[in-house]
JSON list of C-alpha atoms in Angstrom, two decimals:
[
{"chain": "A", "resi": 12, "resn": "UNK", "atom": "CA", "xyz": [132.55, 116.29, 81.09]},
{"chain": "A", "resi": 13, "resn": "UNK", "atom": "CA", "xyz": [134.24, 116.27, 84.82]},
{"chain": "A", "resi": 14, "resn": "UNK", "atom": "CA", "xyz": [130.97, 114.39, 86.51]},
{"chain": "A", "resi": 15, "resn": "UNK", "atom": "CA", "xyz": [133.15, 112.68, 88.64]},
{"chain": "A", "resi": 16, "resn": "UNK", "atom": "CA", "xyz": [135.37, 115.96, 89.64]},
{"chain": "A", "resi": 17, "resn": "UNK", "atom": "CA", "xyz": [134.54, 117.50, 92.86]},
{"chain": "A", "resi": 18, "resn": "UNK", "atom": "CA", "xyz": [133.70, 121.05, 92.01]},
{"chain": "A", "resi": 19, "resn": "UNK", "atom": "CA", "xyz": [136.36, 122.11, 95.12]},
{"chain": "A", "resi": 20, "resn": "UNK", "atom": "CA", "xyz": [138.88, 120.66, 92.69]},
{"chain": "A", "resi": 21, "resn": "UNK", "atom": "CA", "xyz": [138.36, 122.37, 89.57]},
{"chain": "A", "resi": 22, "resn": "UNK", "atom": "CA", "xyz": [139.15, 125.41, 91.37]},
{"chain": "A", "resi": 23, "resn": "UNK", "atom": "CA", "xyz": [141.35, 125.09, 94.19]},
{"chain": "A", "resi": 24, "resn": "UNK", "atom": "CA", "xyz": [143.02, 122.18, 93.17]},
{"chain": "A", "resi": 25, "resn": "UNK", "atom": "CA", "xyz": [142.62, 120.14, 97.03]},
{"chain": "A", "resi": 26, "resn": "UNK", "atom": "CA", "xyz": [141.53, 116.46, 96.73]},
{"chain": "A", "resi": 27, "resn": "UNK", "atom": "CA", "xyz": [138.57, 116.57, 99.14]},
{"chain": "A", "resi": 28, "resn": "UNK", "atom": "CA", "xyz": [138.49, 112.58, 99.08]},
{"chain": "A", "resi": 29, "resn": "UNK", "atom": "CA", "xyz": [141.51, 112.83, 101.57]},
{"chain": "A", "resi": 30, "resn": "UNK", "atom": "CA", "xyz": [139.85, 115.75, 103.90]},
{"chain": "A", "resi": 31, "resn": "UNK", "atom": "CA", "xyz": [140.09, 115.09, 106.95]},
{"chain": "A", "resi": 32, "resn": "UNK", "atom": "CA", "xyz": [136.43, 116.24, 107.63]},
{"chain": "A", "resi": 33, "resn": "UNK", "atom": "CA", "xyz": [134.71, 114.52, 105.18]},
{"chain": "A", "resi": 34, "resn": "UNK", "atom": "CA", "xyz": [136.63, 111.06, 105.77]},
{"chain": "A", "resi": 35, "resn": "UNK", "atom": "CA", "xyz": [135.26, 111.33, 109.55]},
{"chain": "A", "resi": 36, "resn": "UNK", "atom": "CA", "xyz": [131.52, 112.36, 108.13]},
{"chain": "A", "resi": 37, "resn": "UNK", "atom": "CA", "xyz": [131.21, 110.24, 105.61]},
{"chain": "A", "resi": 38, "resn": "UNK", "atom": "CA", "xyz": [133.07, 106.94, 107.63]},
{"chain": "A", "resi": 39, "resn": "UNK", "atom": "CA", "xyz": [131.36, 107.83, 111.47]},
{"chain": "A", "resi": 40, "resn": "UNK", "atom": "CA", "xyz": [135.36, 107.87, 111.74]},
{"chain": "A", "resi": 41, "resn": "UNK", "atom": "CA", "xyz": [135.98, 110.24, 114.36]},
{"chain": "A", "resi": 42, "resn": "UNK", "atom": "CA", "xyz": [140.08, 108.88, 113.83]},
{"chain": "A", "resi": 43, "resn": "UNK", "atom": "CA", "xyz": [140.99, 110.97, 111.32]},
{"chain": "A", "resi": 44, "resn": "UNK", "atom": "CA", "xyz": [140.37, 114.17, 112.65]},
{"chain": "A", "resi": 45, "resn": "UNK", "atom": "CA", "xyz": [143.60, 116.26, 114.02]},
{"chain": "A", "resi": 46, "resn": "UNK", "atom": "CA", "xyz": [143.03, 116.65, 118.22]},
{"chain": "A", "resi": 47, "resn": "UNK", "atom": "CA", "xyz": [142.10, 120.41, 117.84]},
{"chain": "A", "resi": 48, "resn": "UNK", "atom": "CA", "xyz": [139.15, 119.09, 115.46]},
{"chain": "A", "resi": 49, "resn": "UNK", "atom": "CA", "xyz": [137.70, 116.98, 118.23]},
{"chain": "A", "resi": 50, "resn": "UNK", "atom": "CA", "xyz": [137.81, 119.62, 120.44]},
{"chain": "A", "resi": 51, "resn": "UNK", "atom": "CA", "xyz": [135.46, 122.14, 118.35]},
{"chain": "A", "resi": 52, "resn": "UNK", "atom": "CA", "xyz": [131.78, 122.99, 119.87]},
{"chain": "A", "resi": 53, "resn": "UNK", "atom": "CA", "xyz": [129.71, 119.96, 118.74]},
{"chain": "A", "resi": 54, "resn": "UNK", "atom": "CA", "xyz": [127.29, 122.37, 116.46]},
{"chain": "A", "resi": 55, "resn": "UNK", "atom": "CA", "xyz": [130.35, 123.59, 114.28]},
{"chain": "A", "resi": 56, "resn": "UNK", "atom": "CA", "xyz": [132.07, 119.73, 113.93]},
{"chain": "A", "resi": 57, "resn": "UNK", "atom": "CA", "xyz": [128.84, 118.39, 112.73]},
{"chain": "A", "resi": 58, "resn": "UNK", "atom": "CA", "xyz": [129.15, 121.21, 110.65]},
{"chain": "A", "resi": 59, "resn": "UNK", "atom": "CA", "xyz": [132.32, 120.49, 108.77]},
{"chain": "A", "resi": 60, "resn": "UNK", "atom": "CA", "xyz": [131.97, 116.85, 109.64]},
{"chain": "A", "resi": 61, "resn": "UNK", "atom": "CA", "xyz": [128.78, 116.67, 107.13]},
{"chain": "A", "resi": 62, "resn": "UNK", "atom": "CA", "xyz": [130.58, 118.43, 104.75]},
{"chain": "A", "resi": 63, "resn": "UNK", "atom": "CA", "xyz": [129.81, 116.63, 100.96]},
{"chain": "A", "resi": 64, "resn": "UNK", "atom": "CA", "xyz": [132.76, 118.34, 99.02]},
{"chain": "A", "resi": 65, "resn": "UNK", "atom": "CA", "xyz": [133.63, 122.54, 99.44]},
{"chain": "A", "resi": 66, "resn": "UNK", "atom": "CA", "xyz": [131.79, 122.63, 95.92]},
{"chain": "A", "resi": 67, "resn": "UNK", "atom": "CA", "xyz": [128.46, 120.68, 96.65]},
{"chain": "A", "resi": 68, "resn": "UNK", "atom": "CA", "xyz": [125.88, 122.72, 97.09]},
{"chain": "A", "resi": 69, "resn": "UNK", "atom": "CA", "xyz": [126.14, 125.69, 99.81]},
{"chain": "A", "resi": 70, "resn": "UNK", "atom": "CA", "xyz": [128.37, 123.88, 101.79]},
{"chain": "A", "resi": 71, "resn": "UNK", "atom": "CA", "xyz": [131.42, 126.64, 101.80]},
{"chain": "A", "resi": 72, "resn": "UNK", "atom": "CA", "xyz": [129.49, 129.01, 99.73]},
{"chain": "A", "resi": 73, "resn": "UNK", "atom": "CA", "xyz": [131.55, 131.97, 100.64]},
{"chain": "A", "resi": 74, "resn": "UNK", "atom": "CA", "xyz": [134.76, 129.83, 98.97]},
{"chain": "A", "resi": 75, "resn": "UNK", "atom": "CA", "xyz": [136.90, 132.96, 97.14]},
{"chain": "A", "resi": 76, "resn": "UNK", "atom": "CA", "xyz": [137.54, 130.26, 94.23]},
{"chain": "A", "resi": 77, "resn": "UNK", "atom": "CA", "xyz": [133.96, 129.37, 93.73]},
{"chain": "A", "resi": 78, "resn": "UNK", "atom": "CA", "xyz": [132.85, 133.06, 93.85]},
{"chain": "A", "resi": 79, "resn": "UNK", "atom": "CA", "xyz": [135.13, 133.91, 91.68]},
{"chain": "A", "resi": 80, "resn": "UNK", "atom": "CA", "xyz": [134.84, 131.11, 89.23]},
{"chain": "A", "resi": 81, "resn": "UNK", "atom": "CA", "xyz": [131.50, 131.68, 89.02]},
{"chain": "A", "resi": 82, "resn": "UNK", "atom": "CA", "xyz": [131.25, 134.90, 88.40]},
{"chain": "A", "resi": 83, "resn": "UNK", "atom": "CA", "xyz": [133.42, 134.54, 84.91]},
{"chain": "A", "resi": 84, "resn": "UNK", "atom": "CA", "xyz": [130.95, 131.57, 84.31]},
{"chain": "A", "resi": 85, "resn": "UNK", "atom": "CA", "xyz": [133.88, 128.88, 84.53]},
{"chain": "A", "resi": 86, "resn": "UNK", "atom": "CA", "xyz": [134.11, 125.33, 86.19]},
{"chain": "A", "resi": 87, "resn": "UNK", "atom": "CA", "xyz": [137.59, 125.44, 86.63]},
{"chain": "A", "resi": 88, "resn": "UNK", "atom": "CA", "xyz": [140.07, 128.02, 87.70]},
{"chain": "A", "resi": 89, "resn": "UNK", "atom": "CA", "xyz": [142.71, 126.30, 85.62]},
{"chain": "A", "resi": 90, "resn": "UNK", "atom": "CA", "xyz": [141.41, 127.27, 82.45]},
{"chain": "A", "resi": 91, "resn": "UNK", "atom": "CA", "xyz": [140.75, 131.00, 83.17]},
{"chain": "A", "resi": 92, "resn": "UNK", "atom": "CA", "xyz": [143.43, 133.24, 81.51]},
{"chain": "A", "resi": 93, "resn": "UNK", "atom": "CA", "xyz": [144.52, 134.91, 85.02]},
{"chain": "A", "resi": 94, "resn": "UNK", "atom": "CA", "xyz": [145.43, 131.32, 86.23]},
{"chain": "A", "resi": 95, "resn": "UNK", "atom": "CA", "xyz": [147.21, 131.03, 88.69]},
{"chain": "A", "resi": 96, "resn": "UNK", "atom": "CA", "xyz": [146.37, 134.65, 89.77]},
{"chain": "A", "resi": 97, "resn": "UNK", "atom": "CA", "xyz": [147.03, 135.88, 93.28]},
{"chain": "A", "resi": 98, "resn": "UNK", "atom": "CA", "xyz": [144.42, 134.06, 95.15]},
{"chain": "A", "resi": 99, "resn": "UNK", "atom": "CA", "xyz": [145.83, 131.13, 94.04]},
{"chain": "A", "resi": 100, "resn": "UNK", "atom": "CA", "xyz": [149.73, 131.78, 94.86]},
{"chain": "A", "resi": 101, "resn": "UNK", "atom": "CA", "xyz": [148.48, 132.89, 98.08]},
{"chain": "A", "resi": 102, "resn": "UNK", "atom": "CA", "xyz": [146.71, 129.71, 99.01]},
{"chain": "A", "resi": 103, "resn": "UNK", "atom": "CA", "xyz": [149.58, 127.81, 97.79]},
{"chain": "A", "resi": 104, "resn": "UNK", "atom": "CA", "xyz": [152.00, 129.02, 100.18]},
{"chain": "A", "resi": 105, "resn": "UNK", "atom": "CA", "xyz": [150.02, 129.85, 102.95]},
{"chain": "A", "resi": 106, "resn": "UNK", "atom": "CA", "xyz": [151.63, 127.38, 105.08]},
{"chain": "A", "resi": 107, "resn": "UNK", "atom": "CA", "xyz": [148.63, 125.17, 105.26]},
{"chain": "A", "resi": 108, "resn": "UNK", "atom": "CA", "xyz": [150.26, 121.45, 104.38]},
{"chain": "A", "resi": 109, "resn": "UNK", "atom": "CA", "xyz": [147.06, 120.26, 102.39]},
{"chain": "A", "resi": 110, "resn": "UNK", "atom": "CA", "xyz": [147.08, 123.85, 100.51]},
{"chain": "A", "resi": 111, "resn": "UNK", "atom": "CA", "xyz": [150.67, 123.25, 99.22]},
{"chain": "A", "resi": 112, "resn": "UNK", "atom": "CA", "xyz": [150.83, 122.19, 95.08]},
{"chain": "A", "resi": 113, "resn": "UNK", "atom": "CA", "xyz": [147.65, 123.14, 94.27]},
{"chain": "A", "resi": 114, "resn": "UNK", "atom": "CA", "xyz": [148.55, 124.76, 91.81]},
{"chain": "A", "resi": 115, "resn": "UNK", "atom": "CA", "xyz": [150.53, 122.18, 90.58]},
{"chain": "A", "resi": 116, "resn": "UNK", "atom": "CA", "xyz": [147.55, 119.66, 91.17]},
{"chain": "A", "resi": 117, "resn": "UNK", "atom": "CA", "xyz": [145.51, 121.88, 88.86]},
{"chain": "A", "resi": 118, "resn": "UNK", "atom": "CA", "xyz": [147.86, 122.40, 86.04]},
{"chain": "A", "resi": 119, "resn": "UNK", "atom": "CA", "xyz": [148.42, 118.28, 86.11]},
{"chain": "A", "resi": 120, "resn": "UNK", "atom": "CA", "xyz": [144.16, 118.23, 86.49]},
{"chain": "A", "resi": 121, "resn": "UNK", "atom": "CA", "xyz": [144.80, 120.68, 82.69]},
{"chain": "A", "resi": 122, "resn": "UNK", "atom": "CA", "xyz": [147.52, 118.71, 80.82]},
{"chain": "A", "resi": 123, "resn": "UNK", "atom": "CA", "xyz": [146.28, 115.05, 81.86]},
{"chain": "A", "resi": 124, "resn": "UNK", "atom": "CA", "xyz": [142.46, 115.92, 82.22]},
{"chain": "A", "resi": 125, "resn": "UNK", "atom": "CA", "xyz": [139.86, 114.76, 84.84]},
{"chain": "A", "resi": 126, "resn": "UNK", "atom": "CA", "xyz": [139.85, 111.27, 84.56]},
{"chain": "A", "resi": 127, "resn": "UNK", "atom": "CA", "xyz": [144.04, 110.64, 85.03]},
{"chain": "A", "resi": 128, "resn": "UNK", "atom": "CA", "xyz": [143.67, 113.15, 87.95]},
{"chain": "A", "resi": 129, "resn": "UNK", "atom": "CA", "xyz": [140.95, 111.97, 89.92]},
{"chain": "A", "resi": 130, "resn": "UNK", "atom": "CA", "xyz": [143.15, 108.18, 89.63]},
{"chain": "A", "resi": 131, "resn": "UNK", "atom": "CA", "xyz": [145.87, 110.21, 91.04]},
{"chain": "A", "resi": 132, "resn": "UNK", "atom": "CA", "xyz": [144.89, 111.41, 93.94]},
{"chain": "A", "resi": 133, "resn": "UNK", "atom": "CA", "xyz": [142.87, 108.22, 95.02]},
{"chain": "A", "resi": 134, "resn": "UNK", "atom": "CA", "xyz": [146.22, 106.20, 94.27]},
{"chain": "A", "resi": 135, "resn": "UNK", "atom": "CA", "xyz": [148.20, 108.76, 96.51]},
{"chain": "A", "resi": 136, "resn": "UNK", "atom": "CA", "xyz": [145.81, 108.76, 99.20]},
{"chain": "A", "resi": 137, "resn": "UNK", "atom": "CA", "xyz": [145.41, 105.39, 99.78]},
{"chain": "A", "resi": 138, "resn": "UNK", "atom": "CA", "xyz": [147.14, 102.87, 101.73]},
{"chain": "A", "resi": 139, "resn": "UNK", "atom": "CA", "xyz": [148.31, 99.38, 100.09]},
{"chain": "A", "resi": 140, "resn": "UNK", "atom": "CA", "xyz": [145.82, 97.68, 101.86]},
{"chain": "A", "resi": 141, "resn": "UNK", "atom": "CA", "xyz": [143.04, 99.91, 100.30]},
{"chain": "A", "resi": 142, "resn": "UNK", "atom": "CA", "xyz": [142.10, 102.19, 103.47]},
{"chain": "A", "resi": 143, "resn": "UNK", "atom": "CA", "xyz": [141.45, 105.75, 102.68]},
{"chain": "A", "resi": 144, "resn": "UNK", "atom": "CA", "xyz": [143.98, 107.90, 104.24]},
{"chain": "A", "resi": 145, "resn": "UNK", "atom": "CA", "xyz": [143.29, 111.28, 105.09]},
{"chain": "A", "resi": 146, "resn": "UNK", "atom": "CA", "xyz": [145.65, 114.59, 105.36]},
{"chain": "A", "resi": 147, "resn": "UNK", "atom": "CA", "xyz": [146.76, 114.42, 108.81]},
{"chain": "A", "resi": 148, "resn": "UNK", "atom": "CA", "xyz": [146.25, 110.66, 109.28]},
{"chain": "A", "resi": 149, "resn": "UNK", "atom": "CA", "xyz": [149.79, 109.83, 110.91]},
{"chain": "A", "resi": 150, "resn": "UNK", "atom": "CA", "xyz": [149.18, 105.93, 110.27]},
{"chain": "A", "resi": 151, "resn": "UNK", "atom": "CA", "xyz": [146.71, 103.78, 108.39]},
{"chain": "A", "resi": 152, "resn": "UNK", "atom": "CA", "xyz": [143.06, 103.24, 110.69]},
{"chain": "A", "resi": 153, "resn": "UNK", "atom": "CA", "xyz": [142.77, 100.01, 109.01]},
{"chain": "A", "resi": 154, "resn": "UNK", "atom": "CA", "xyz": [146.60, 98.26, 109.09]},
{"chain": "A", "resi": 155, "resn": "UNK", "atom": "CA", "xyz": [148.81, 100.97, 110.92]},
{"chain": "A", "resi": 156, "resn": "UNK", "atom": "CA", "xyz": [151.22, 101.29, 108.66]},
{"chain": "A", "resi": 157, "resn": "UNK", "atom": "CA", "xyz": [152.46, 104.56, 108.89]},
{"chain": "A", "resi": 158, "resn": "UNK", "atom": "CA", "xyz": [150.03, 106.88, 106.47]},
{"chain": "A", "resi": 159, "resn": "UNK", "atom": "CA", "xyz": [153.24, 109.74, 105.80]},
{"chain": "A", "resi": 160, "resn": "UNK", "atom": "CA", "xyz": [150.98, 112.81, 106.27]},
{"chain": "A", "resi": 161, "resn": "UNK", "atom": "CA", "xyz": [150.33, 115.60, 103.59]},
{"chain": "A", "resi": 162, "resn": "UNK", "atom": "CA", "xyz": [154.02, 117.03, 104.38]},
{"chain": "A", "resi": 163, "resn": "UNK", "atom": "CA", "xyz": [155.05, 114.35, 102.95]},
{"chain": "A", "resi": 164, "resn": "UNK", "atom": "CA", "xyz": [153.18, 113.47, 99.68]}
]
């Protein structure tokens, strides 16, 4: 049923449970955002910082992959015929780190289904000692063992 799939991941493929935003929101954990994220106006990084998920509500409304999703009455992007269509190369290889493999992320999400890919990504983004890393998190908040970064995942 995918009731325990953030709706950003059925269509962009991007494990929000390792954004950098939401970790910092949802924690009071002003550590794992990057040093140009502190430095945003205070109205716009509550903003982001409050975030629930890009697919909760109207948080990121104006998401390409949600529009579009929605308007061929899908949940996720991977089972539309056009997948992966040019929106989604694009935001594969658009040189942001935490944008790379999506696509690959969503055709594993297709062939293993929800459940197998949600204990994926929590696996990958978590430290041995059970901290939640985060994209850009160069070493663990909680032991300091060194996190290796989206790059390198």
């Amino acid at each position: 049923d995918g009731s325990a799939l953030p709706v950003c991941a059925r269509c962009c493929g991007v494990y929000c449970g390792a954004c950098t935003w939401k970790l910092s929101g949802a924690n009071g954990d002003r550590r794992h955002l990057t040093e140009k994220a502190k430095r945003l106006d205070p109205k716009e990084l509550e903003y982001w910082t409050s975030c629930p998920g890009c697919g909760a509500g109207e948080h990121r409304a104006d998401c390409d992959f949600r529009i579009c999703a929605k308007s061929k009455d899908m949940d996720r992007c991977v089972d539309c015929g056009e997948f992966p269509c040019k929106l989604h190369n694009d935001f594969d290889c658009d040189g942001v780190a935490h944008h790379a493999n999506s696509i690959a992320s969503l055709n594993f999400l297709k062939e293993n289904g929800e459940g197998a890919w949600l204990d994926m990504q929590e696996k990958r983004w978590a430290c041995a000692c059970g901290a939640k890393l985060s994209w850009y998190l160069p070493k663990c908040l909680k032991c300091g063992k060194e996190a290796n970064p989206v790059n390198n995942r």
